[in-house]
Amino acid sequence: MRQICDDLEAEHDALEALVSALGPEGWDTPTPAEGWAVRDQITHLAGTDVAARWAVTDGEEWRAEVALPKAERERRQLETARRLTPAELLAWWRESRRAMLDVLRPLAPRARIPWYGPSMSALSFATARLEETWGHGQDVADALGVHRVDTDRLRHVAHLGVLTRGYSFANQGRPVPTEDVRVELRSPSGEKWVWGDASATNRVTGSARGFCLVVTRRRHVADTDLVVEGAAARQWMEIAQAFAGPPGSGRRPGQFPRG
């Protein structure tokens, strides 16, 4: 738990470095998520970090939060984004993520935490918070025209992406293929990360960045360096989704330069 929370904190700090010096116009820059500006991305993270702390304590605040329809939660978050100044929003996000980490760090890795979908272990929960922070951070980077320096923290996102293969199909109402898929990725530090049977004929190979962009639905697979072999692997990469919630439209082929 200490390691994943330290990595989550580092991911927070990396995203803050992108937005902390922005002027008011920068905070209003549209992002690839339709209808969301940079300020909306940060508001969503701050609000979800607050909800995460409530979920860990599992009190009245969490029960009231989870009872709200998703559309109402998002409406309230967007209202908050429009009401706060950039300085106020940044201060709120700093406090919400600090408070979340304070309650996550002491937990046992297998402690169960309720969430909007199925409950999760504390370790998976913290990993999901890192995945979401990285994914929304990519939206901000795309909006600002910034290329982020990748780190080996991507292993958390990639691992979650592999674990949620079955969920990706179920979330679309589709049967889960029975074939195994071999995943071989180049890490930012040059290591080789692997999952699945080495003899599997369905394979996904390429950069960890490319894989993480696909499973967070920030890039269409056609716009990455991934090499996908086999029907089961191709079907997965078309619908991969490492986060909870209804399947969105994702990104269009050709929306971003391939690489």
PDB file of C-alpha atoms in Angstrom:
ATOM      1  CA  MET A   1       0.000   0.000   0.000  1.00  0.00           C
ATOM      2  CA  ARG A   2       2.867   2.368   0.708  1.00  0.00           C
ATOM      3  CA  GLN A   3       4.299   1.801  -2.784  1.00  0.00           C
ATOM      4  CA  ILE A   4       1.054   2.302  -4.696  1.00  0.00           C
ATOM      5  CA  CYS A   5       0.146   5.342  -2.589  1.00  0.00           C
ATOM      6  CA  ASP A   6       3.588   6.846  -3.160  1.00  0.00           C
ATOM      7  CA  ASP A   7       3.182   6.286  -6.900  1.00  0.00           C
ATOM      8  CA  LEU A   8      -0.332   7.771  -6.822  1.00  0.00           C
ATOM      9  CA  GLU A   9       1.020  10.828  -5.023  1.00  0.00           C
ATOM     10  CA  ALA A  10       3.742  11.174  -7.668  1.00  0.00           C
ATOM     11  CA  GLU A  11       1.100  10.968 -10.415  1.00  0.00           C
ATOM     12  CA  HIS A  12      -0.868  13.732  -8.675  1.00  0.00           C
ATOM     13  CA  ASP A  13       2.243  15.908  -8.524  1.00  0.00           C
ATOM     14  CA  ALA A  14       3.047  15.313 -12.208  1.00  0.00           C
ATOM     15  CA  LEU A  15      -0.414  16.450 -13.250  1.00  0.00           C
ATOM     16  CA  GLU A  16      -0.315  19.455 -10.945  1.00  0.00           C
ATOM     17  CA  ALA A  17       2.915  20.526 -12.648  1.00  0.00           C
ATOM     18  CA  LEU A  18       0.940  20.769 -15.918  1.00  0.00           C
ATOM     19  CA  VAL A  19      -1.802  23.010 -14.556  1.00  0.00           C
ATOM     20  CA  SER A  20      -0.394  24.986 -11.625  1.00  0.00           C
ATOM     21  CA  ALA A  21       1.019  27.812 -13.770  1.00  0.00           C
ATOM     22  CA  LEU A  22      -1.995  28.104 -16.105  1.00  0.00           C
ATOM     23  CA  GLY A  23      -3.837  31.397 -16.338  1.00  0.00           C
ATOM     24  CA  PRO A  24      -7.659  31.576 -16.371  1.00  0.00           C
ATOM     25  CA  GLU A  25      -7.799  31.003 -20.128  1.00  0.00           C
ATOM     26  CA  GLY A  26      -5.639  27.891 -19.810  1.00  0.00           C
ATOM     27  CA  TRP A  27      -8.035  26.370 -17.290  1.00  0.00           C
ATOM     28  CA  ASP A  28     -10.855  26.880 -19.792  1.00  0.00           C
ATOM     29  CA  THR A  29      -9.028  25.083 -22.629  1.00  0.00           C
ATOM     30  CA  PRO A  30     -11.297  22.375 -24.136  1.00  0.00           C
ATOM     31  CA  THR A  31     -10.055  18.808 -23.748  1.00  0.00           C
ATOM     32  CA  PRO A  32     -10.732  15.769 -25.979  1.00  0.00           C
ATOM     33  CA  ALA A  33     -13.551  14.763 -23.581  1.00  0.00           C
ATOM     34  CA  GLU A  34     -16.535  16.474 -25.186  1.00  0.00           C
ATOM     35  CA  GLY A  35     -17.852  19.370 -23.117  1.00  0.00           C
ATOM     36  CA  TRP A  36     -15.020  19.235 -20.593  1.00  0.00           C
ATOM     37  CA  ALA A  37     -12.361  21.907 -20.169  1.00  0.00           C
ATOM     38  CA  VAL A  38      -9.145  21.503 -18.183  1.00  0.00           C
ATOM     39  CA  ARG A  39     -10.920  22.811 -15.070  1.00  0.00           C
ATOM     40  CA  ASP A  40     -13.587  20.100 -15.428  1.00  0.00           C
ATOM     41  CA  GLN A  41     -10.955  17.368 -15.547  1.00  0.00           C
ATOM     42  CA  ILE A  42      -9.370  18.569 -12.299  1.00  0.00           C
ATOM     43  CA  THR A  43     -12.767  19.073 -10.665  1.00  0.00           C
ATOM     44  CA  HIS A  44     -13.720  15.512 -11.523  1.00  0.00           C
ATOM     45  CA  LEU A  45     -10.516  14.176  -9.969  1.00  0.00           C
ATOM     46  CA  ALA A  46     -10.929  16.292  -6.834  1.00  0.00           C
ATOM     47  CA  GLY A  47     -14.577  15.304  -6.410  1.00  0.00           C
ATOM     48  CA  THR A  48     -13.815  11.618  -6.964  1.00  0.00           C
ATOM     49  CA  ASP A  49     -10.938  11.768  -4.472  1.00  0.00           C
ATOM     50  CA  VAL A  50     -13.409  13.142  -1.913  1.00  0.00           C
ATOM     51  CA  ALA A  51     -15.798  10.297  -2.723  1.00  0.00           C
ATOM     52  CA  ALA A  52     -12.924   7.815  -2.395  1.00  0.00           C
ATOM     53  CA  ARG A  53     -12.223   9.018   1.133  1.00  0.00           C
ATOM     54  CA  TRP A  54     -15.916   8.691   1.969  1.00  0.00           C
ATOM     55  CA  ALA A  55     -15.929   5.153   0.528  1.00  0.00           C
ATOM     56  CA  VAL A  56     -13.028   4.096   2.757  1.00  0.00           C
ATOM     57  CA  THR A  57     -14.816   5.359   5.864  1.00  0.00           C
ATOM     58  CA  ASP A  58     -18.152   3.970   4.492  1.00  0.00           C
ATOM     59  CA  GLY A  59     -20.322   6.410   6.431  1.00  0.00           C
ATOM     60  CA  GLU A  60     -23.405   8.508   5.757  1.00  0.00           C
ATOM     61  CA  GLU A  61     -21.580  10.743   3.275  1.00  0.00           C
ATOM     62  CA  TRP A  62     -20.669   7.766   1.086  1.00  0.00           C
ATOM     63  CA  ARG A  63     -24.176   6.300   1.190  1.00  0.00           C
ATOM     64  CA  ALA A  64     -25.637   9.648   0.131  1.00  0.00           C
ATOM     65  CA  GLU A  65     -23.066   9.960  -2.659  1.00  0.00           C
ATOM     66  CA  VAL A  66     -23.589   6.513  -4.147  1.00  0.00           C
ATOM     67  CA  ALA A  67     -27.375   6.972  -4.108  1.00  0.00           C
ATOM     68  CA  LEU A  68     -27.115   9.877  -6.568  1.00  0.00           C
ATOM     69  CA  PRO A  69     -27.588   9.156 -10.283  1.00  0.00           C
ATOM     70  CA  LYS A  70     -24.345   9.452 -12.266  1.00  0.00           C
ATOM     71  CA  ALA A  71     -25.738  12.354 -14.304  1.00  0.00           C
ATOM     72  CA  GLU A  72     -26.528  14.276 -11.120  1.00  0.00           C
ATOM     73  CA  ARG A  73     -23.041  13.685  -9.711  1.00  0.00           C
ATOM     74  CA  GLU A  74     -21.474  14.980 -12.924  1.00  0.00           C
ATOM     75  CA  ARG A  75     -23.818  17.982 -12.996  1.00  0.00           C
ATOM     76  CA  ARG A  76     -22.786  18.951  -9.477  1.00  0.00           C
ATOM     77  CA  GLN A  77     -19.120  18.520 -10.311  1.00  0.00           C
ATOM     78  CA  LEU A  78     -19.407  20.768 -13.368  1.00  0.00           C
ATOM     79  CA  GLU A  79     -21.239  23.387 -11.329  1.00  0.00           C
ATOM     80  CA  THR A  80     -18.356  23.348  -8.866  1.00  0.00           C
ATOM     81  CA  ALA A  81     -15.856  23.693 -11.712  1.00  0.00           C
ATOM     82  CA  ARG A  82     -17.587  26.831 -12.956  1.00  0.00           C
ATOM     83  CA  ARG A  83     -17.946  28.374  -9.502  1.00  0.00           C
ATOM     84  CA  LEU A  84     -14.370  28.079  -8.192  1.00  0.00           C
ATOM     85  CA  THR A  85     -11.452  30.202  -9.298  1.00  0.00           C
ATOM     86  CA  PRO A  86      -8.394  28.314 -10.582  1.00  0.00           C
ATOM     87  CA  ALA A  87      -6.586  28.952  -7.294  1.00  0.00           C
ATOM     88  CA  GLU A  88      -9.551  27.695  -5.268  1.00  0.00           C
ATOM     89  CA  LEU A  89      -9.924  24.623  -7.479  1.00  0.00           C
ATOM     90  CA  LEU A  90      -6.242  23.771  -7.193  1.00  0.00           C
ATOM     91  CA  ALA A  91      -6.361  24.155  -3.396  1.00  0.00           C
ATOM     92  CA  TRP A  92      -9.439  21.911  -3.191  1.00  0.00           C
ATOM     93  CA  TRP A  93      -7.812  19.230  -5.310  1.00  0.00           C
ATOM     94  CA  ARG A  94      -4.634  19.315  -3.200  1.00  0.00           C
ATOM     95  CA  GLU A  95      -6.624  18.885  -0.004  1.00  0.00           C
ATOM     96  CA  SER A  96      -8.951  16.191  -1.379  1.00  0.00           C
ATOM     97  CA  ARG A  97      -6.130  14.010  -2.685  1.00  0.00           C
ATOM     98  CA  ARG A  98      -4.067  14.458   0.509  1.00  0.00           C
ATOM     99  CA  ALA A  99      -7.029  13.413   2.645  1.00  0.00           C
ATOM    100  CA  MET A 100      -7.680  10.396   0.413  1.00  0.00           C
ATOM    101  CA  LEU A 101      -4.071   9.222   0.666  1.00  0.00           C
ATOM    102  CA  ASP A 102      -4.154   9.654   4.437  1.00  0.00           C
ATOM    103  CA  VAL A 103      -6.956   7.095   4.745  1.00  0.00           C
ATOM    104  CA  LEU A 104      -5.586   4.731   2.086  1.00  0.00           C
ATOM    105  CA  ARG A 105      -2.009   4.342   3.354  1.00  0.00           C
ATOM    106  CA  PRO A 106      -2.806   2.488   6.637  1.00  0.00           C
ATOM    107  CA  LEU A 107      -5.114  -0.067   4.990  1.00  0.00           C
ATOM    108  CA  ALA A 108      -4.281  -3.724   4.473  1.00  0.00           C
ATOM    109  CA  PRO A 109      -3.946  -4.452   0.736  1.00  0.00           C
ATOM    110  CA  ARG A 110      -6.913  -6.852   0.782  1.00  0.00           C
ATOM    111  CA  ALA A 111      -9.264  -4.617   2.791  1.00  0.00           C
ATOM    112  CA  ARG A 112     -12.545  -4.220   0.888  1.00  0.00           C
ATOM    113  CA  ILE A 113     -13.718  -0.786  -0.191  1.00  0.00           C
ATOM    114  CA  PRO A 114     -17.201  -0.139  -1.637  1.00  0.00           C
ATOM    115  CA  TRP A 115     -17.411   1.787  -4.905  1.00  0.00           C
ATOM    116  CA  TYR A 116     -19.939   2.766  -7.555  1.00  0.00           C
ATOM    117  CA  GLY A 117     -19.668  -0.703  -9.082  1.00  0.00           C
ATOM    118  CA  PRO A 118     -18.348  -3.813  -7.309  1.00  0.00           C
ATOM    119  CA  SER A 119     -16.272  -3.380  -4.163  1.00  0.00           C
ATOM    120  CA  MET A 120     -12.499  -3.563  -4.560  1.00  0.00           C
ATOM    121  CA  SER A 121      -9.475  -4.459  -2.496  1.00  0.00           C
ATOM    122  CA  ALA A 122      -7.601  -1.465  -1.142  1.00  0.00           C
ATOM    123  CA  LEU A 123      -4.678  -2.237  -3.452  1.00  0.00           C
ATOM    124  CA  SER A 124      -6.901  -2.371  -6.546  1.00  0.00           C
ATOM    125  CA  PHE A 125      -8.743   0.740  -5.381  1.00  0.00           C
ATOM    126  CA  ALA A 126      -5.549   2.780  -5.120  1.00  0.00           C
ATOM    127  CA  THR A 127      -4.416   1.412  -8.484  1.00  0.00           C
ATOM    128  CA  ALA A 128      -7.711   2.511 -10.034  1.00  0.00           C
ATOM    129  CA  ARG A 129      -7.229   6.002  -8.606  1.00  0.00           C
ATOM    130  CA  LEU A 130      -3.781   6.148 -10.246  1.00  0.00           C
ATOM    131  CA  GLU A 131      -5.237   4.915 -13.555  1.00  0.00           C
ATOM    132  CA  GLU A 132      -7.922   7.587 -13.488  1.00  0.00           C
ATOM    133  CA  THR A 133      -5.444  10.323 -12.549  1.00  0.00           C
ATOM    134  CA  TRP A 134      -3.161   9.301 -15.414  1.00  0.00           C
ATOM    135  CA  GLY A 135      -6.039   9.076 -17.882  1.00  0.00           C
ATOM    136  CA  HIS A 136      -7.504  12.471 -17.072  1.00  0.00           C
ATOM    137  CA  GLY A 137      -3.980  13.842 -17.011  1.00  0.00           C
ATOM    138  CA  GLN A 138      -3.637  12.668 -20.607  1.00  0.00           C
ATOM    139  CA  ASP A 139      -6.754  14.642 -21.514  1.00  0.00           C
ATOM    140  CA  VAL A 140      -5.153  17.730 -19.974  1.00  0.00           C
ATOM    141  CA  ALA A 141      -1.845  17.105 -21.748  1.00  0.00           C
ATOM    142  CA  ASP A 142      -3.627  16.669 -25.088  1.00  0.00           C
ATOM    143  CA  ALA A 143      -5.550  19.883 -24.533  1.00  0.00           C
ATOM    144  CA  LEU A 144      -2.390  21.840 -23.752  1.00  0.00           C
ATOM    145  CA  GLY A 145      -0.306  20.226 -26.499  1.00  0.00           C
ATOM    146  CA  VAL A 146       2.134  18.759 -23.979  1.00  0.00           C
ATOM    147  CA  HIS A 147       3.954  15.435 -24.377  1.00  0.00           C
ATOM    148  CA  ARG A 148       4.373  13.926 -20.932  1.00  0.00           C
ATOM    149  CA  VAL A 149       7.484  12.024 -19.916  1.00  0.00           C
ATOM    150  CA  ASP A 150       6.454   8.431 -19.247  1.00  0.00           C
ATOM    151  CA  THR A 151       7.504   6.639 -16.058  1.00  0.00           C
ATOM    152  CA  ASP A 152       7.347   3.046 -14.852  1.00  0.00           C
ATOM    153  CA  ARG A 153       4.245   4.022 -12.882  1.00  0.00           C
ATOM    154  CA  LEU A 154       2.532   2.956 -16.102  1.00  0.00           C
ATOM    155  CA  ARG A 155       2.914  -0.632 -14.931  1.00  0.00           C
ATOM    156  CA  HIS A 156       0.010  -0.074 -12.539  1.00  0.00           C
ATOM    157  CA  VAL A 157      -2.200   1.141 -15.391  1.00  0.00           C
ATOM    158  CA  ALA A 158      -1.091  -1.662 -17.708  1.00  0.00           C
ATOM    159  CA  HIS A 159      -1.685  -4.331 -15.056  1.00  0.00           C
ATOM    160  CA  LEU A 160      -5.171  -2.998 -14.400  1.00  0.00           C
ATOM    161  CA  GLY A 161      -5.780  -2.975 -18.148  1.00  0.00           C
ATOM    162  CA  VAL A 162      -4.892  -6.659 -18.384  1.00  0.00           C
ATOM    163  CA  LEU A 163      -6.988  -7.595 -15.332  1.00  0.00           C
ATOM    164  CA  THR A 164     -10.076  -5.868 -16.752  1.00  0.00           C
ATOM    165  CA  ARG A 165     -10.109  -7.709 -20.098  1.00  0.00           C
ATOM    166  CA  GLY A 166     -13.138  -9.764 -19.105  1.00  0.00           C
ATOM    167  CA  TYR A 167     -14.854  -6.718 -17.641  1.00  0.00           C
ATOM    168  CA  SER A 168     -14.381  -4.835 -20.920  1.00  0.00           C
ATOM    169  CA  PHE A 169     -16.474  -7.443 -22.764  1.00  0.00           C
ATOM    170  CA  ALA A 170     -19.074  -7.825 -20.013  1.00  0.00           C
ATOM    171  CA  ASN A 171     -19.474  -4.052 -19.811  1.00  0.00           C
ATOM    172  CA  GLN A 172     -20.433  -4.067 -23.492  1.00  0.00           C
ATOM    173  CA  GLY A 173     -22.832  -6.977 -23.030  1.00  0.00           C
ATOM    174  CA  ARG A 174     -20.584  -9.258 -25.058  1.00  0.00           C
ATOM    175  CA  PRO A 175     -19.340 -12.781 -24.256  1.00  0.00           C
ATOM    176  CA  VAL A 176     -15.767 -12.985 -23.009  1.00  0.00           C
ATOM    177  CA  PRO A 177     -13.488 -14.898 -25.409  1.00  0.00           C
ATOM    178  CA  THR A 178     -12.032 -18.027 -23.867  1.00  0.00           C
ATOM    179  CA  GLU A 179      -8.666 -17.684 -25.607  1.00  0.00           C
ATOM    180  CA  ASP A 180      -5.728 -16.336 -23.605  1.00  0.00           C
ATOM    181  CA  VAL A 181      -4.015 -13.162 -24.807  1.00  0.00           C
ATOM    182  CA  ARG A 182      -0.280 -12.636 -24.447  1.00  0.00           C
ATOM    183  CA  VAL A 183       0.677  -9.025 -23.684  1.00  0.00           C
ATOM    184  CA  GLU A 184       4.309  -7.916 -24.125  1.00  0.00           C
ATOM    185  CA  LEU A 185       5.123  -4.270 -23.457  1.00  0.00           C
ATOM    186  CA  ARG A 186       8.259  -2.113 -23.458  1.00  0.00           C
ATOM    187  CA  SER A 187       8.422  -0.138 -20.245  1.00  0.00           C
ATOM    188  CA  PRO A 188       9.613   3.496 -20.196  1.00  0.00           C
ATOM    189  CA  SER A 189      12.831   2.304 -18.510  1.00  0.00           C
ATOM    190  CA  GLY A 190      13.423  -0.331 -21.189  1.00  0.00           C
ATOM    191  CA  GLU A 191      12.268  -3.413 -19.306  1.00  0.00           C
ATOM    192  CA  LYS A 192       9.920  -5.983 -20.828  1.00  0.00           C
ATOM    193  CA  TRP A 193       6.569  -6.445 -19.074  1.00  0.00           C
ATOM    194  CA  VAL A 194       4.604  -9.587 -19.896  1.00  0.00           C
ATOM    195  CA  TRP A 195       1.232 -11.127 -19.075  1.00  0.00           C
ATOM    196  CA  GLY A 196      -0.415 -14.303 -20.357  1.00  0.00           C
ATOM    197  CA  ASP A 197       0.748 -17.568 -21.858  1.00  0.00           C
ATOM    198  CA  ALA A 198       3.860 -17.235 -23.992  1.00  0.00           C
ATOM    199  CA  SER A 199       2.416 -19.726 -26.484  1.00  0.00           C
ATOM    200  CA  ALA A 200      -0.862 -17.838 -26.985  1.00  0.00           C
ATOM    201  CA  THR A 201      -1.656 -17.009 -30.616  1.00  0.00           C
ATOM    202  CA  ASN A 202      -3.586 -13.894 -29.607  1.00  0.00           C
ATOM    203  CA  ARG A 203      -0.990 -11.237 -28.807  1.00  0.00           C
ATOM    204  CA  VAL A 204      -0.626  -7.525 -28.065  1.00  0.00           C
ATOM    205  CA  THR A 205       2.891  -6.086 -28.287  1.00  0.00           C
ATOM    206  CA  GLY A 206       4.253  -2.546 -28.224  1.00  0.00           C
ATOM    207  CA  SER A 207       4.959   0.275 -25.809  1.00  0.00           C
ATOM    208  CA  ALA A 208       3.464   0.486 -22.340  1.00  0.00           C
ATOM    209  CA  ARG A 209       2.331   4.004 -23.231  1.00  0.00           C
ATOM    210  CA  GLY A 210       0.407   2.799 -26.270  1.00  0.00           C
ATOM    211  CA  PHE A 211      -1.288   0.025 -24.306  1.00  0.00           C
ATOM    212  CA  CYS A 212      -2.216   2.341 -21.437  1.00  0.00           C
ATOM    213  CA  LEU A 213      -3.658   4.911 -23.841  1.00  0.00           C
ATOM    214  CA  VAL A 214      -5.900   2.216 -25.302  1.00  0.00           C
ATOM    215  CA  VAL A 215      -7.138   0.672 -22.038  1.00  0.00           C
ATOM    216  CA  THR A 216      -7.916   4.124 -20.619  1.00  0.00           C
ATOM    217  CA  ARG A 217      -9.757   4.897 -23.889  1.00  0.00           C
ATOM    218  CA  ARG A 218      -7.540   7.926 -24.600  1.00  0.00           C
ATOM    219  CA  ARG A 219      -6.472   6.593 -28.015  1.00  0.00           C
ATOM    220  CA  HIS A 220      -7.951   4.299 -30.617  1.00  0.00           C
ATOM    221  CA  VAL A 221      -5.659   1.315 -31.071  1.00  0.00           C
ATOM    222  CA  ALA A 222      -5.094   2.343 -34.710  1.00  0.00           C
ATOM    223  CA  ASP A 223      -3.363   5.513 -33.474  1.00  0.00           C
ATOM    224  CA  THR A 224      -0.799   3.667 -31.345  1.00  0.00           C
ATOM    225  CA  ASP A 225       2.299   1.554 -31.979  1.00  0.00           C
ATOM    226  CA  LEU A 226       0.590  -1.623 -30.748  1.00  0.00           C
ATOM    227  CA  VAL A 227       0.777  -4.744 -32.882  1.00  0.00           C
ATOM    228  CA  VAL A 228      -2.355  -6.832 -32.349  1.00  0.00           C
ATOM    229  CA  GLU A 229      -2.565 -10.447 -33.531  1.00  0.00           C
ATOM    230  CA  GLY A 230      -5.596 -12.746 -33.357  1.00  0.00           C
ATOM    231  CA  ALA A 231      -9.341 -12.154 -33.314  1.00  0.00           C
ATOM    232  CA  ALA A 232      -9.695 -12.226 -29.522  1.00  0.00           C
ATOM    233  CA  ALA A 233      -6.894  -9.682 -29.082  1.00  0.00           C
ATOM    234  CA  ARG A 234      -8.332  -7.389 -31.783  1.00  0.00           C
ATOM    235  CA  GLN A 235     -11.809  -7.507 -30.264  1.00  0.00           C
ATOM    236  CA  TRP A 236     -10.359  -6.651 -26.857  1.00  0.00           C
ATOM    237  CA  MET A 237      -8.327  -3.699 -28.065  1.00  0.00           C
ATOM    238  CA  GLU A 238     -11.393  -2.236 -29.789  1.00  0.00           C
ATOM    239  CA  ILE A 239     -13.370  -2.106 -26.529  1.00  0.00           C
ATOM    240  CA  ALA A 240     -10.713  -2.211 -23.754  1.00  0.00           C
ATOM    241  CA  GLN A 241     -11.738  -0.254 -20.667  1.00  0.00           C
ATOM    242  CA  ALA A 242      -9.740  -0.322 -17.436  1.00  0.00           C
ATOM    243  CA  PHE A 243     -12.126   1.890 -15.449  1.00  0.00           C
ATOM    244  CA  ALA A 244     -15.585   1.329 -13.993  1.00  0.00           C
ATOM    245  CA  GLY A 245     -18.652   2.846 -15.587  1.00  0.00           C
ATOM    246  CA  PRO A 246     -20.685   2.644 -18.771  1.00  0.00           C
ATOM    247  CA  PRO A 247     -18.696   2.303 -22.013  1.00  0.00           C
ATOM    248  CA  GLY A 248     -18.124   5.666 -23.598  1.00  0.00           C
ATOM    249  CA  SER A 249     -17.425   6.381 -27.227  1.00  0.00           C
ATOM    250  CA  GLY A 250     -13.656   6.490 -26.695  1.00  0.00           C
ATOM    251  CA  ARG A 251     -11.513   8.154 -29.364  1.00  0.00           C
ATOM    252  CA  ARG A 252     -11.905   8.007 -33.138  1.00  0.00           C
ATOM    253  CA  PRO A 253      -9.327   6.374 -35.420  1.00  0.00           C
ATOM    254  CA  GLY A 254      -7.146   9.157 -36.768  1.00  0.00           C
ATOM    255  CA  GLN A 255      -8.099  11.629 -34.033  1.00  0.00           C
ATOM    256  CA  PHE A 256      -4.446  11.810 -32.958  1.00  0.00           C
ATOM    257  CA  PRO A 257      -1.183  11.307 -34.847  1.00  0.00           C
ATOM    258  CA  ARG A 258      -0.112   7.678 -34.811  1.00  0.00           C
ATOM    259  CA  GLY A 259       2.792   6.903 -32.498  1.00  0.00           C
TER     260      GLY A 259
END
